[in-house]
mmCIF file of C-alpha atoms and ligand atoms in Angstrom:
data_model
loop_
_atom_site.group_PDB
_atom_site.id
_atom_site.type_symbol
_atom_site.label_atom_id
_atom_site.label_comp_id
_atom_site.label_asym_id
_atom_site.label_seq_id
_atom_site.Cartn_x
_atom_site.Cartn_y
_atom_site.Cartn_z
ATOM 1 C CA MET H 1 0.295 -0.020 0.454
ATOM 2 C CA ILE H 2 1.234 3.064 -1.278
ATOM 3 C CA SER H 3 -0.050 5.613 1.534
ATOM 4 C CA PHE H 4 -0.288 9.791 0.137
ATOM 5 C CA TYR H 5 -2.433 10.523 3.431
ATOM 6 C CA PRO H 6 -0.559 13.601 4.854
ATOM 7 C CA GLY H 7 -0.300 13.137 8.704
ATOM 8 C CA PRO H 8 -0.171 10.497 9.792
ATOM 9 C CA SER H 9 2.055 9.480 5.900
ATOM 10 C CA ARG H 10 4.515 7.421 4.186
ATOM 11 C CA VAL H 11 7.689 6.786 6.951
ATOM 12 C CA TYR H 12 10.844 6.410 4.635
ATOM 13 C CA ASP H 13 11.629 2.871 3.570
ATOM 14 C CA THR H 14 14.724 2.662 5.852
ATOM 15 C CA VAL H 15 12.526 3.053 9.001
ATOM 16 C CA PRO H 16 12.342 -1.271 9.840
ATOM 17 C CA THR H 17 15.488 -1.401 9.118
ATOM 18 C CA TYR H 18 16.233 1.544 11.594
ATOM 19 C CA ILE H 19 14.105 -0.365 14.445
ATOM 20 C CA LYS H 20 16.053 -2.931 14.429
ATOM 21 C CA ASP H 21 19.174 -1.751 14.729
ATOM 22 C CA ALA H 22 17.568 0.054 17.076
ATOM 23 C CA TYR H 23 16.497 -3.293 18.800
ATOM 24 C CA LYS H 24 20.695 -4.650 18.150
ATOM 25 C CA GLN H 25 22.158 -1.727 19.883
ATOM 26 C CA GLY H 26 19.758 -1.465 22.278
ATOM 27 C CA ILE H 27 18.414 2.131 22.637
ATOM 28 C CA ILE H 28 15.155 0.554 22.793
ATOM 29 C CA SER H 29 15.745 -0.429 26.053
ATOM 30 C CA VAL H 30 17.709 2.239 27.648
ATOM 31 C CA ASN H 31 17.479 4.993 29.715
ATOM 32 C CA HIS H 32 16.391 7.915 29.778
ATOM 33 C CA ARG H 33 18.911 9.481 31.690
ATOM 34 C CA SER H 34 21.958 7.551 30.872
ATOM 35 C CA PRO H 35 25.552 9.156 29.596
ATOM 36 C CA GLU H 36 23.868 6.935 26.091
ATOM 37 C CA PHE H 37 20.297 8.892 26.342
ATOM 38 C CA MET H 38 21.980 12.108 25.925
ATOM 39 C CA GLN H 39 24.676 11.890 23.193
ATOM 40 C CA LEU H 40 21.971 11.019 21.721
ATOM 41 C CA TYR H 41 19.776 14.309 22.681
ATOM 42 C CA HIS H 42 23.448 15.728 21.840
ATOM 43 C CA LYS H 43 23.341 14.503 18.247
ATOM 44 C CA VAL H 44 19.428 14.375 16.842
ATOM 45 C CA LYS H 45 19.236 17.989 18.312
ATOM 46 C CA LYS H 46 22.487 18.701 16.292
ATOM 47 C CA LEU H 47 21.472 17.166 13.494
ATOM 48 C CA LEU H 48 17.854 18.984 12.369
ATOM 49 C CA LYS H 49 20.083 21.881 12.902
ATOM 50 C CA GLU H 50 22.392 20.549 10.679
ATOM 51 C CA LYS H 51 19.942 20.443 7.986
ATOM 52 C CA LEU H 52 16.515 22.636 7.951
ATOM 53 C CA ASN H 53 19.370 25.540 9.158
ATOM 54 C CA VAL H 54 18.166 25.790 12.446
ATOM 55 C CA PRO H 55 20.208 29.128 14.221
ATOM 56 C CA GLU H 56 22.367 27.598 16.576
ATOM 57 C CA ASP H 57 21.438 29.414 19.791
ATOM 58 C CA TYR H 58 17.426 28.710 19.555
ATOM 59 C CA HIS H 59 16.375 25.539 21.356
ATOM 60 C CA VAL H 60 15.014 22.170 21.036
ATOM 61 C CA VAL H 61 12.724 19.943 23.229
ATOM 62 C CA PHE H 62 11.030 17.050 22.220
ATOM 63 C CA THR H 63 7.386 16.811 22.935
ATOM 64 C CA SER H 64 5.000 14.302 22.339
ATOM 65 C CA SER H 65 2.886 16.064 19.552
ATOM 66 C CA ALA H 66 2.539 19.168 17.682
ATOM 67 C CA THR H 67 -1.256 19.067 19.579
ATOM 68 C CA GLU H 68 1.048 19.582 23.232
ATOM 69 C CA CYS H 69 2.566 21.843 21.596
ATOM 70 C CA TRP H 70 -0.293 23.674 21.500
ATOM 71 C CA GLU H 71 -1.181 23.424 25.470
ATOM 72 C CA ILE H 72 2.458 24.257 25.884
ATOM 73 C CA ILE H 73 2.301 27.619 24.813
ATOM 74 C CA SER H 74 -1.242 29.034 25.836
ATOM 75 C CA GLN H 75 0.465 27.680 29.314
ATOM 76 C CA SER H 76 4.436 29.313 28.963
ATOM 77 C CA LEU H 77 3.868 31.362 26.528
ATOM 78 C CA ILE H 78 0.971 34.084 26.631
ATOM 79 C CA SER H 79 0.277 35.523 29.407
ATOM 80 C CA GLU H 80 -2.568 37.387 28.560
ATOM 81 C CA TYR H 81 -2.918 39.025 25.016
ATOM 82 C CA CYS H 82 -2.539 36.728 21.837
ATOM 83 C CA TYR H 83 -3.525 36.303 18.445
ATOM 84 C CA HIS H 84 -4.249 33.429 15.991
ATOM 85 C CA PHE H 85 -4.532 34.526 12.238
ATOM 86 C CA TYR H 86 -6.007 31.395 11.126
ATOM 87 C CA ASN H 87 -7.974 29.813 7.594
ATOM 88 C CA GLY H 88 -8.838 26.655 8.105
ATOM 89 C CA ALA H 89 -9.911 23.610 9.894
ATOM 90 C CA PHE H 90 -5.770 23.597 11.703
ATOM 91 C CA GLY H 91 -5.020 26.725 12.547
ATOM 92 C CA GLU H 92 -9.091 27.339 14.098
ATOM 93 C CA LYS H 93 -8.460 23.739 15.930
ATOM 94 C CA TRP H 94 -4.907 25.712 17.784
ATOM 95 C CA PHE H 95 -7.335 28.217 18.895
ATOM 96 C CA ASN H 96 -10.122 25.590 20.672
ATOM 97 C CA TYR H 97 -7.328 24.874 22.417
ATOM 98 C CA THR H 98 -5.339 28.158 23.206
ATOM 99 C CA LYS H 99 -8.859 29.685 23.929
ATOM 100 C CA LYS H 100 -9.230 26.541 26.816
ATOM 101 C CA LEU H 101 -6.341 28.668 28.785
ATOM 102 C CA VAL H 102 -6.901 31.730 27.633
ATOM 103 C CA PRO H 103 -9.742 32.629 27.284
ATOM 104 C CA ILE H 104 -9.926 36.105 26.093
ATOM 105 C CA ALA H 105 -7.474 35.015 23.379
ATOM 106 C CA MET H 106 -8.309 36.423 19.657
ATOM 107 C CA GLY H 107 -9.196 34.449 16.445
ATOM 108 C CA TYR H 108 -9.096 36.001 13.486
ATOM 109 C CA LYS H 109 -10.085 34.219 10.551
ATOM 110 C CA TYR H 110 -9.086 35.072 6.929
ATOM 111 C CA ASP H 111 -9.249 34.326 3.454
ATOM 112 C CA MET H 112 -8.126 30.749 2.186
ATOM 113 C CA ASN H 113 -7.399 32.044 -0.998
ATOM 114 C CA LYS H 114 -5.303 35.832 0.004
ATOM 115 C CA MET H 115 -2.528 36.503 2.151
ATOM 116 C CA LEU H 116 -2.019 36.058 5.139
ATOM 117 C CA ASN H 117 -3.078 40.373 6.396
ATOM 118 C CA LEU H 118 -2.880 40.577 9.890
ATOM 119 C CA LYS H 119 -3.669 44.998 9.052
ATOM 120 C CA GLU H 120 -6.827 43.614 9.646
ATOM 121 C CA LEU H 121 -6.441 43.626 13.557
ATOM 122 C CA ASP H 122 -5.394 45.624 15.722
ATOM 123 C CA LEU H 123 -2.293 44.275 17.439
ATOM 124 C CA SER H 124 -1.564 47.354 19.787
ATOM 125 C CA SER H 125 -0.689 45.266 23.264
ATOM 126 C CA GLU H 126 3.725 45.527 22.912
ATOM 127 C CA ASN H 127 4.110 41.891 23.614
ATOM 128 C CA GLY H 128 1.590 39.591 23.036
ATOM 129 C CA VAL H 129 1.779 36.405 21.060
ATOM 130 C CA ILE H 130 1.283 36.228 17.141
ATOM 131 C CA CYS H 131 -0.414 32.556 16.904
ATOM 132 C CA LEU H 132 0.332 31.295 13.043
ATOM 133 C CA THR H 133 -0.388 27.628 11.084
ATOM 134 C CA HIS H 134 2.555 27.918 8.841
ATOM 135 C CA ASN H 135 1.381 25.393 6.198
ATOM 136 C CA GLU H 136 -2.659 25.035 6.799
ATOM 137 C CA THR H 137 -2.989 20.763 6.180
ATOM 138 C CA GLY H 138 -6.718 21.109 6.444
ATOM 139 C CA ASN H 139 -7.258 23.170 3.200
ATOM 140 C CA GLY H 140 -3.904 23.306 1.419
ATOM 141 C CA THR H 141 -2.841 26.543 2.080
ATOM 142 C CA ARG H 142 0.736 28.063 3.162
ATOM 143 C CA ILE H 143 2.621 31.310 4.412
ATOM 144 C CA SER H 144 5.231 33.188 2.593
ATOM 145 C CA ASN H 145 8.094 32.863 3.870
ATOM 146 C CA ARG H 146 8.741 36.436 3.091
ATOM 147 C CA ARG H 147 5.583 36.975 4.553
ATOM 148 C CA ILE H 148 6.688 35.833 7.693
ATOM 149 C CA ALA H 149 9.318 37.917 7.434
ATOM 150 C CA ARG H 150 7.595 40.718 6.874
ATOM 151 C CA ILE H 151 5.279 40.209 9.748
ATOM 152 C CA ARG H 152 7.935 39.637 12.440
ATOM 153 C CA ASN H 153 9.070 43.012 10.357
ATOM 154 C CA SER H 154 5.660 44.673 11.467
ATOM 155 C CA TYR H 155 6.103 43.138 15.102
ATOM 156 C CA PRO H 156 9.130 42.961 16.474
ATOM 157 C CA ASN H 157 8.365 42.854 20.273
ATOM 158 C CA HIS H 158 5.338 40.219 19.997
ATOM 159 C CA LEU H 159 6.734 36.928 19.964
ATOM 160 C CA ILE H 160 5.782 34.934 16.949
ATOM 161 C CA ALA H 161 4.732 31.277 17.471
ATOM 162 C CA ILE H 162 4.713 29.490 14.683
ATOM 163 C CA ASP H 163 2.811 25.935 13.340
ATOM 164 C CA ALA H 164 4.845 23.978 10.210
ATOM 165 C CA THR H 165 3.276 20.511 11.451
ATOM 166 C CA SER H 166 2.635 19.389 7.580
ATOM 167 C CA SER H 167 5.684 21.570 6.002
ATOM 168 C CA MET H 168 8.731 21.645 8.610
ATOM 169 C CA ALA H 169 11.363 18.603 7.071
ATOM 170 C CA GLY H 170 10.231 19.209 3.646
ATOM 171 C CA VAL H 171 10.378 23.084 2.858
ATOM 172 C CA GLY H 172 12.874 25.398 4.161
ATOM 173 C CA LEU H 173 11.705 27.904 7.112
ATOM 174 C CA GLN H 174 13.191 30.858 8.451
ATOM 175 C CA PHE H 175 13.103 29.793 11.465
ATOM 176 C CA GLU H 176 14.769 33.571 12.677
ATOM 177 C CA ASN H 177 11.895 35.431 11.811
ATOM 178 C CA ALA H 178 9.710 33.579 14.562
ATOM 179 C CA ASP H 179 9.743 32.759 18.183
ATOM 180 C CA VAL H 180 8.193 29.157 18.391
ATOM 181 C CA TRP H 181 8.367 26.340 15.571
ATOM 182 C CA TYR H 182 6.723 23.503 15.763
ATOM 183 C CA ALA H 183 5.827 20.266 13.730
ATOM 184 C CA SER H 184 5.247 15.997 14.654
ATOM 185 C CA VAL H 185 7.320 13.616 12.390
ATOM 186 C CA GLN H 186 4.138 11.357 11.080
ATOM 187 C CA LYS H 187 4.074 14.294 8.552
ATOM 188 C CA CYS H 188 7.417 15.954 6.433
ATOM 189 C CA PHE H 189 9.634 13.969 8.488
ATOM 190 C CA GLY H 190 8.775 10.809 7.210
ATOM 191 C CA LEU H 191 8.717 8.939 11.121
ATOM 192 C CA PRO H 192 6.099 6.934 12.471
ATOM 193 C CA ALA H 193 3.597 8.813 15.052
ATOM 194 C CA GLY H 194 4.333 10.134 18.748
ATOM 195 C CA LEU H 195 6.751 12.235 18.982
ATOM 196 C CA GLY H 196 7.284 16.379 18.232
ATOM 197 C CA VAL H 197 9.413 18.790 18.337
ATOM 198 C CA MET H 198 9.901 22.187 19.073
ATOM 199 C CA ILE H 199 12.518 24.784 18.622
ATOM 200 C CA CYS H 200 12.629 28.789 20.162
ATOM 201 C CA SER H 201 14.116 30.869 20.355
ATOM 202 C CA PRO H 202 16.077 33.071 22.905
ATOM 203 C CA LYS H 203 13.423 35.700 23.406
ATOM 204 C CA ALA H 204 10.814 32.727 23.905
ATOM 205 C CA VAL H 205 12.537 32.085 25.975
ATOM 206 C CA LYS H 206 13.403 35.194 27.823
ATOM 207 C CA ARG H 207 9.922 34.770 28.167
ATOM 208 C CA ALA H 208 8.939 32.025 29.463
ATOM 209 C CA ILE H 209 10.703 32.698 32.393
ATOM 210 C CA ASP H 210 9.812 36.016 32.429
ATOM 211 C CA LEU H 211 6.761 34.634 33.364
ATOM 212 C CA ASP H 212 7.741 31.988 35.403
ATOM 213 C CA GLU H 213 5.314 29.061 34.693
ATOM 214 C CA ASN H 214 6.213 25.722 36.319
ATOM 215 C CA ASP H 215 2.978 24.527 37.044
ATOM 216 C CA HIS H 216 3.280 21.172 34.907
ATOM 217 C CA TYR H 217 5.074 18.015 33.784
ATOM 218 C CA ASN H 218 6.206 20.390 30.765
ATOM 219 C CA SER H 219 6.330 23.842 31.448
ATOM 220 C CA LEU H 220 8.359 25.226 29.060
ATOM 221 C CA ASN H 221 10.609 25.979 31.988
ATOM 222 C CA PHE H 222 11.163 22.913 32.741
ATOM 223 C CA LEU H 223 10.705 21.856 28.975
ATOM 224 C CA ILE H 224 13.989 23.455 27.973
ATOM 225 C CA GLU H 225 15.881 23.593 31.026
ATOM 226 C CA GLN H 226 15.818 19.083 30.913
ATOM 227 C CA ALA H 227 16.748 20.399 27.252
ATOM 228 C CA SER H 228 20.048 22.457 28.147
ATOM 229 C CA LYS H 229 20.757 18.957 29.853
ATOM 230 C CA ASN H 230 19.933 16.551 27.241
ATOM 231 C CA GLN H 231 17.358 15.290 29.413
ATOM 232 C CA THR H 232 13.695 14.912 29.314
ATOM 233 C CA SER H 233 11.061 16.230 32.437
ATOM 234 C CA TYR H 234 9.186 12.644 31.203
ATOM 235 C CA THR H 235 11.095 9.283 29.616
ATOM 236 C CA PRO H 236 10.872 10.229 26.482
ATOM 237 C CA ASN H 237 9.658 8.433 23.219
ATOM 238 C CA VAL H 238 13.446 7.185 22.505
ATOM 239 C CA LEU H 239 12.878 4.882 19.564
ATOM 240 C CA ASN H 240 11.643 7.872 17.554
ATOM 241 C CA ILE H 241 14.640 10.431 18.612
ATOM 242 C CA TYR H 242 16.396 7.853 17.604
ATOM 243 C CA LEU H 243 14.952 7.459 14.569
ATOM 244 C CA MET H 244 14.680 10.326 13.723
ATOM 245 C CA GLY H 245 18.846 10.629 14.171
ATOM 246 C CA ARG H 246 19.181 8.151 11.398
ATOM 247 C CA VAL H 247 16.405 9.559 8.840
ATOM 248 C CA LEU H 248 17.834 13.288 9.448
ATOM 249 C CA GLU H 249 21.051 11.400 8.330
ATOM 250 C CA GLN H 250 20.399 9.998 5.804
ATOM 251 C CA VAL H 251 18.269 12.882 4.195
ATOM 252 C CA LYS H 252 19.971 16.160 2.205
ATOM 253 C CA PRO H 253 20.510 19.494 2.773
ATOM 254 C CA ILE H 254 16.535 20.872 3.150
ATOM 255 C CA GLU H 255 17.503 23.512 -0.280
ATOM 256 C CA LYS H 256 17.696 20.096 -2.288
ATOM 257 C CA ILE H 257 13.931 18.635 -0.449
ATOM 258 C CA GLU H 258 12.716 21.457 -0.864
ATOM 259 C CA LYS H 259 13.315 21.794 -4.298
ATOM 260 C CA LYS H 260 12.613 18.208 -5.049
ATOM 261 C CA ILE H 261 9.052 19.253 -3.315
ATOM 262 C CA LYS H 262 8.682 22.111 -5.275
ATOM 263 C CA LYS H 263 9.178 20.209 -8.851
ATOM 264 C CA ARG H 264 7.061 17.483 -7.430
ATOM 265 C CA MET H 265 4.490 20.581 -7.134
ATOM 266 C CA LYS H 266 4.941 22.068 -9.945
ATOM 267 C CA GLY H 267 4.375 18.258 -12.183
ATOM 268 C CA TYR H 268 1.654 18.066 -9.939
ATOM 269 C CA ARG H 269 -0.558 20.927 -11.199
ATOM 270 C CA LYS H 270 0.212 20.758 -14.487
ATOM 271 C CA PHE H 271 -1.298 17.032 -14.643
ATOM 272 C CA PHE H 272 -4.661 17.833 -12.222
ATOM 273 C CA GLY H 273 -4.966 20.629 -14.807
ATOM 274 C CA GLN H 274 -5.921 18.127 -17.804
ATOM 275 C CA PHE H 275 -8.306 16.774 -16.000
ATOM 276 C CA GLU H 276 -11.764 19.502 -16.034
ATOM 277 C CA GLN H 277 -13.717 16.873 -13.429
ATOM 278 C CA LEU H 278 -11.262 18.327 -10.296
ATOM 279 C CA ASP H 279 -10.324 21.227 -9.584
ATOM 280 C CA PHE H 280 -7.739 21.969 -6.941
ATOM 281 C CA LEU H 281 -9.094 23.470 -3.682
ATOM 282 C CA ILE H 282 -7.584 26.468 -3.447
ATOM 283 C CA GLU H 283 -7.289 28.788 -6.858
ATOM 284 C CA ASN H 284 -4.482 30.998 -6.078
ATOM 285 C CA ASN H 285 -1.486 29.877 -6.269
ATOM 286 C CA LYS H 286 0.587 31.708 -4.213
ATOM 287 C CA VAL H 287 -1.249 30.953 -1.688
ATOM 288 C CA ARG H 288 -0.893 26.958 -1.728
ATOM 289 C CA SER H 289 1.056 24.344 -0.542
ATOM 290 C CA GLN H 290 3.625 22.617 -1.447
ATOM 291 C CA THR H 291 3.837 19.576 0.725
ATOM 292 C CA VAL H 292 -0.122 19.234 0.685
ATOM 293 C CA LEU H 293 -2.667 18.597 -2.359
ATOM 294 C CA THR H 294 -6.500 19.584 -1.846
ATOM 295 C CA LEU H 295 -8.774 18.444 -4.580
ATOM 296 C CA LYS H 296 -11.974 19.400 -5.073
ATOM 297 C CA ALA H 297 -14.797 17.118 -7.271
ATOM 298 C CA ASP H 298 -18.203 15.655 -6.470
ATOM 299 C CA PRO H 299 -18.465 14.344 -3.738
ATOM 300 C CA GLN H 300 -19.368 10.760 -5.543
ATOM 301 C CA LEU H 301 -16.803 10.865 -7.726
ATOM 302 C CA ILE H 302 -14.679 11.455 -5.097
ATOM 303 C CA LYS H 303 -16.503 7.961 -3.497
ATOM 304 C CA LYS H 304 -14.960 5.900 -6.795
ATOM 305 C CA LEU H 305 -12.183 7.512 -7.046
ATOM 306 C CA LYS H 306 -11.205 6.647 -3.305
ATOM 307 C CA GLU H 307 -11.703 2.775 -3.974
ATOM 308 C CA ALA H 308 -10.846 2.705 -6.984
ATOM 309 C CA ALA H 309 -7.638 4.358 -6.072
ATOM 310 C CA LEU H 310 -7.754 1.100 -3.401
ATOM 311 C CA LYS H 311 -7.662 -1.325 -5.542
ATOM 312 C CA GLN H 312 -4.440 -1.348 -7.116
ATOM 313 C CA ASN H 313 -3.739 -0.207 -3.434
ATOM 314 C CA ILE H 314 -2.864 3.519 -3.142
ATOM 315 C CA LEU H 315 -4.307 5.456 -0.411
ATOM 316 C CA LEU H 316 -5.958 8.904 -0.676
ATOM 317 C CA GLY H 317 -6.121 11.336 2.119
ATOM 318 C CA ASN H 318 -9.871 12.204 2.789
ATOM 319 C CA GLY H 319 -11.165 15.767 2.736
ATOM 320 C CA TYR H 320 -10.162 17.666 6.419
ATOM 321 C CA GLY H 321 -13.070 19.648 8.066
ATOM 322 C CA ASP H 322 -15.765 21.021 6.236
ATOM 323 C CA PHE H 323 -13.880 20.184 3.172
ATOM 324 C CA LYS H 324 -14.686 16.514 4.178
ATOM 325 C CA GLU H 325 -17.267 15.049 1.502
ATOM 326 C CA ASN H 326 -16.158 17.490 -1.224
ATOM 327 C CA THR H 327 -11.758 17.011 -1.689
ATOM 328 C CA PHE H 328 -10.200 14.797 -1.653
ATOM 329 C CA ARG H 329 -5.443 14.744 -0.583
ATOM 330 C CA ILE H 330 -2.965 14.457 -1.545
ATOM 331 C CA ALA H 331 0.647 14.144 0.391
ATOM 332 C CA ASN H 332 4.084 15.613 -1.457
ATOM 333 C CA PHE H 333 5.760 14.791 1.858
ATOM 334 C CA PRO H 334 10.220 13.586 1.231
ATOM 335 C CA ALA H 335 9.474 9.257 1.997
ATOM 336 C CA LEU H 336 7.585 9.493 -1.504
ATOM 337 C CA LYS H 337 9.232 8.204 -4.830
ATOM 338 C CA ALA H 338 9.487 9.151 -8.051
ATOM 339 C CA LYS H 339 8.173 6.014 -8.774
ATOM 340 C CA GLU H 340 4.888 6.036 -6.097
ATOM 341 C CA ILE H 341 4.270 9.490 -7.902
ATOM 342 C CA ASP H 342 4.636 7.390 -10.920
ATOM 343 C CA LYS H 343 2.096 5.359 -10.146
ATOM 344 C CA LEU H 344 -0.935 7.867 -8.348
ATOM 345 C CA LYS H 345 -0.387 9.402 -11.998
ATOM 346 C CA ALA H 346 -1.332 6.599 -13.653
ATOM 347 C CA PHE H 347 -4.174 5.735 -11.897
ATOM 348 C CA PHE H 348 -6.390 8.995 -13.014
ATOM 349 C CA THR H 349 -4.711 9.431 -15.914
ATOM 350 C CA GLU H 350 -6.471 4.902 -16.412
ATOM 351 C CA TYR H 351 -9.231 6.300 -14.049
ATOM 352 C CA PHE H 352 -10.352 9.030 -16.899
ATOM 353 C CA ASN H 353 -9.675 7.854 -19.812
HETATM 354 C C1 LIG L 401 -1.755 16.566 11.821
HETATM 355 C C2 LIG L 401 -1.700 17.993 12.282
HETATM 356 C C3 LIG L 401 -1.544 18.719 14.016
HETATM 357 C C4 LIG L 401 -1.991 17.088 14.786
HETATM 358 O O1 LIG L 401 -0.399 17.085 14.927
HETATM 359 P P1 LIG L 401 -0.657 15.388 16.131
HETATM 360 O O2 LIG L 401 0.910 14.869 15.900
HETATM 361 O O3 LIG L 401 -1.604 14.883 16.056
HETATM 362 O O4 LIG L 401 -0.766 15.933 17.502
HETATM 363 C C5 LIG L 401 -1.798 20.079 13.546
HETATM 364 N N1 LIG L 401 -1.266 21.016 13.575
HETATM 365 C C6 LIG L 401 -1.307 20.897 11.645
HETATM 366 C C7 LIG L 401 -1.559 21.857 10.549
HETATM 367 C C8 LIG L 401 -0.449 19.333 11.029
HETATM 368 O O5 LIG L 401 -1.169 18.719 10.171
#
C-alpha cells in the first residue's frame, strides 16, 4: 500500500532497518537518564539544526505531538494577549485549544485564497503572541517565508509562534523570523507518529522565564532546563528520537529537499490541470501549499476515486473539516518516491480515460 495520506503518512523506506538496529543496539530499552541517551539527544539536536538550518542559539525540545505544543504555548508563553490567524481546520483547532486556557485569546479567520494580512487586526499590545499556521493541512494553503519576515519586521516586540507540522523538513523555513516553531514527525519527517519537536528562540525562552510558569510536567521552563542538559522531563519516545537521528543523517539538506518538493508540486499542478472533473480547492497559486494537495470534485466521484485507488493499493487522503466530502488530499512529502508518484498519476490517467 502506498499512502498519500497527509499524516500519518508514508515513512522512509529505511525506517524498518533503523528500528531493527535500535533493537540490536539496545536503544529501545535505554535509560533516558543515561549518558547514551544524552549523547543521542545531543546528536539529533545537532543534526536537526544542521539539516534544517536552525540558528545555533535556538533550543530544541522534544514533545509527544503538535497538539501538546498548542497547550505548552498557551500555558507557558501567553500571559494575556494572543492573536490567532487561521484560514482552516488546524489553525482553528489551535485557537480553540488556546481559548480553554486563555479565554480572552483573539482569533481572526482570513480568506483561504488570500495572503495573510495582519493589519486587519489591532495588535497594539506590546508583547502578545502571534499564532500562525505555516501550512494549513486541512485546506492545502501556506504562508510564504517573505510574509513571515514582514510580520517579524512589523511586530518586533511580539512573540511569533508557528505551527509547521506539515511543512517542517519538507520545505525551507526561516527560523530566525519567528520564536516558536513546532511539528510532529508523522508528516514531512517521514517517521512514525508519537513525537513532536519544538524549536524556540532565545526570546521565547526569556519570555517563559519572565512568566515563570512552572505548574506542569511540560512547562516550557522545565522542558528547556532539561533539554539544555540533553534530558527530558519524562520518559520520552527514545525509539522515535533515534529514528529521527538516523533519518536526518540520511536525508539531503533542506534546500535540496525543497527543490524536489517544489518540482513535484509543479508536475502535479500541470498533471491535475488536465482533468475537468478535478480542481484545486485553492485557486490562488501563491498561497497554495507545496506539501499538501487538496483537490475538489463531486463527492460521488471522490468516493469512487478513493475506492478505485485502494484496489490498486493507493491510499488517497480524505478531505478534512468543512471539506471532508468535496475534497481529497495528496501528501507531497519527501519520503514518497518518484515511482510511487508515477503510479499515482498512471492511476488517474487510466481512471479518466
Ligand atoms: C497533523 C497536524 C497537527 C496535529 O498533529 P498531532 O501530532 O496529531 O498533534 C497540528 N497542526 C497541523 C498543521 C497538522 O497538520
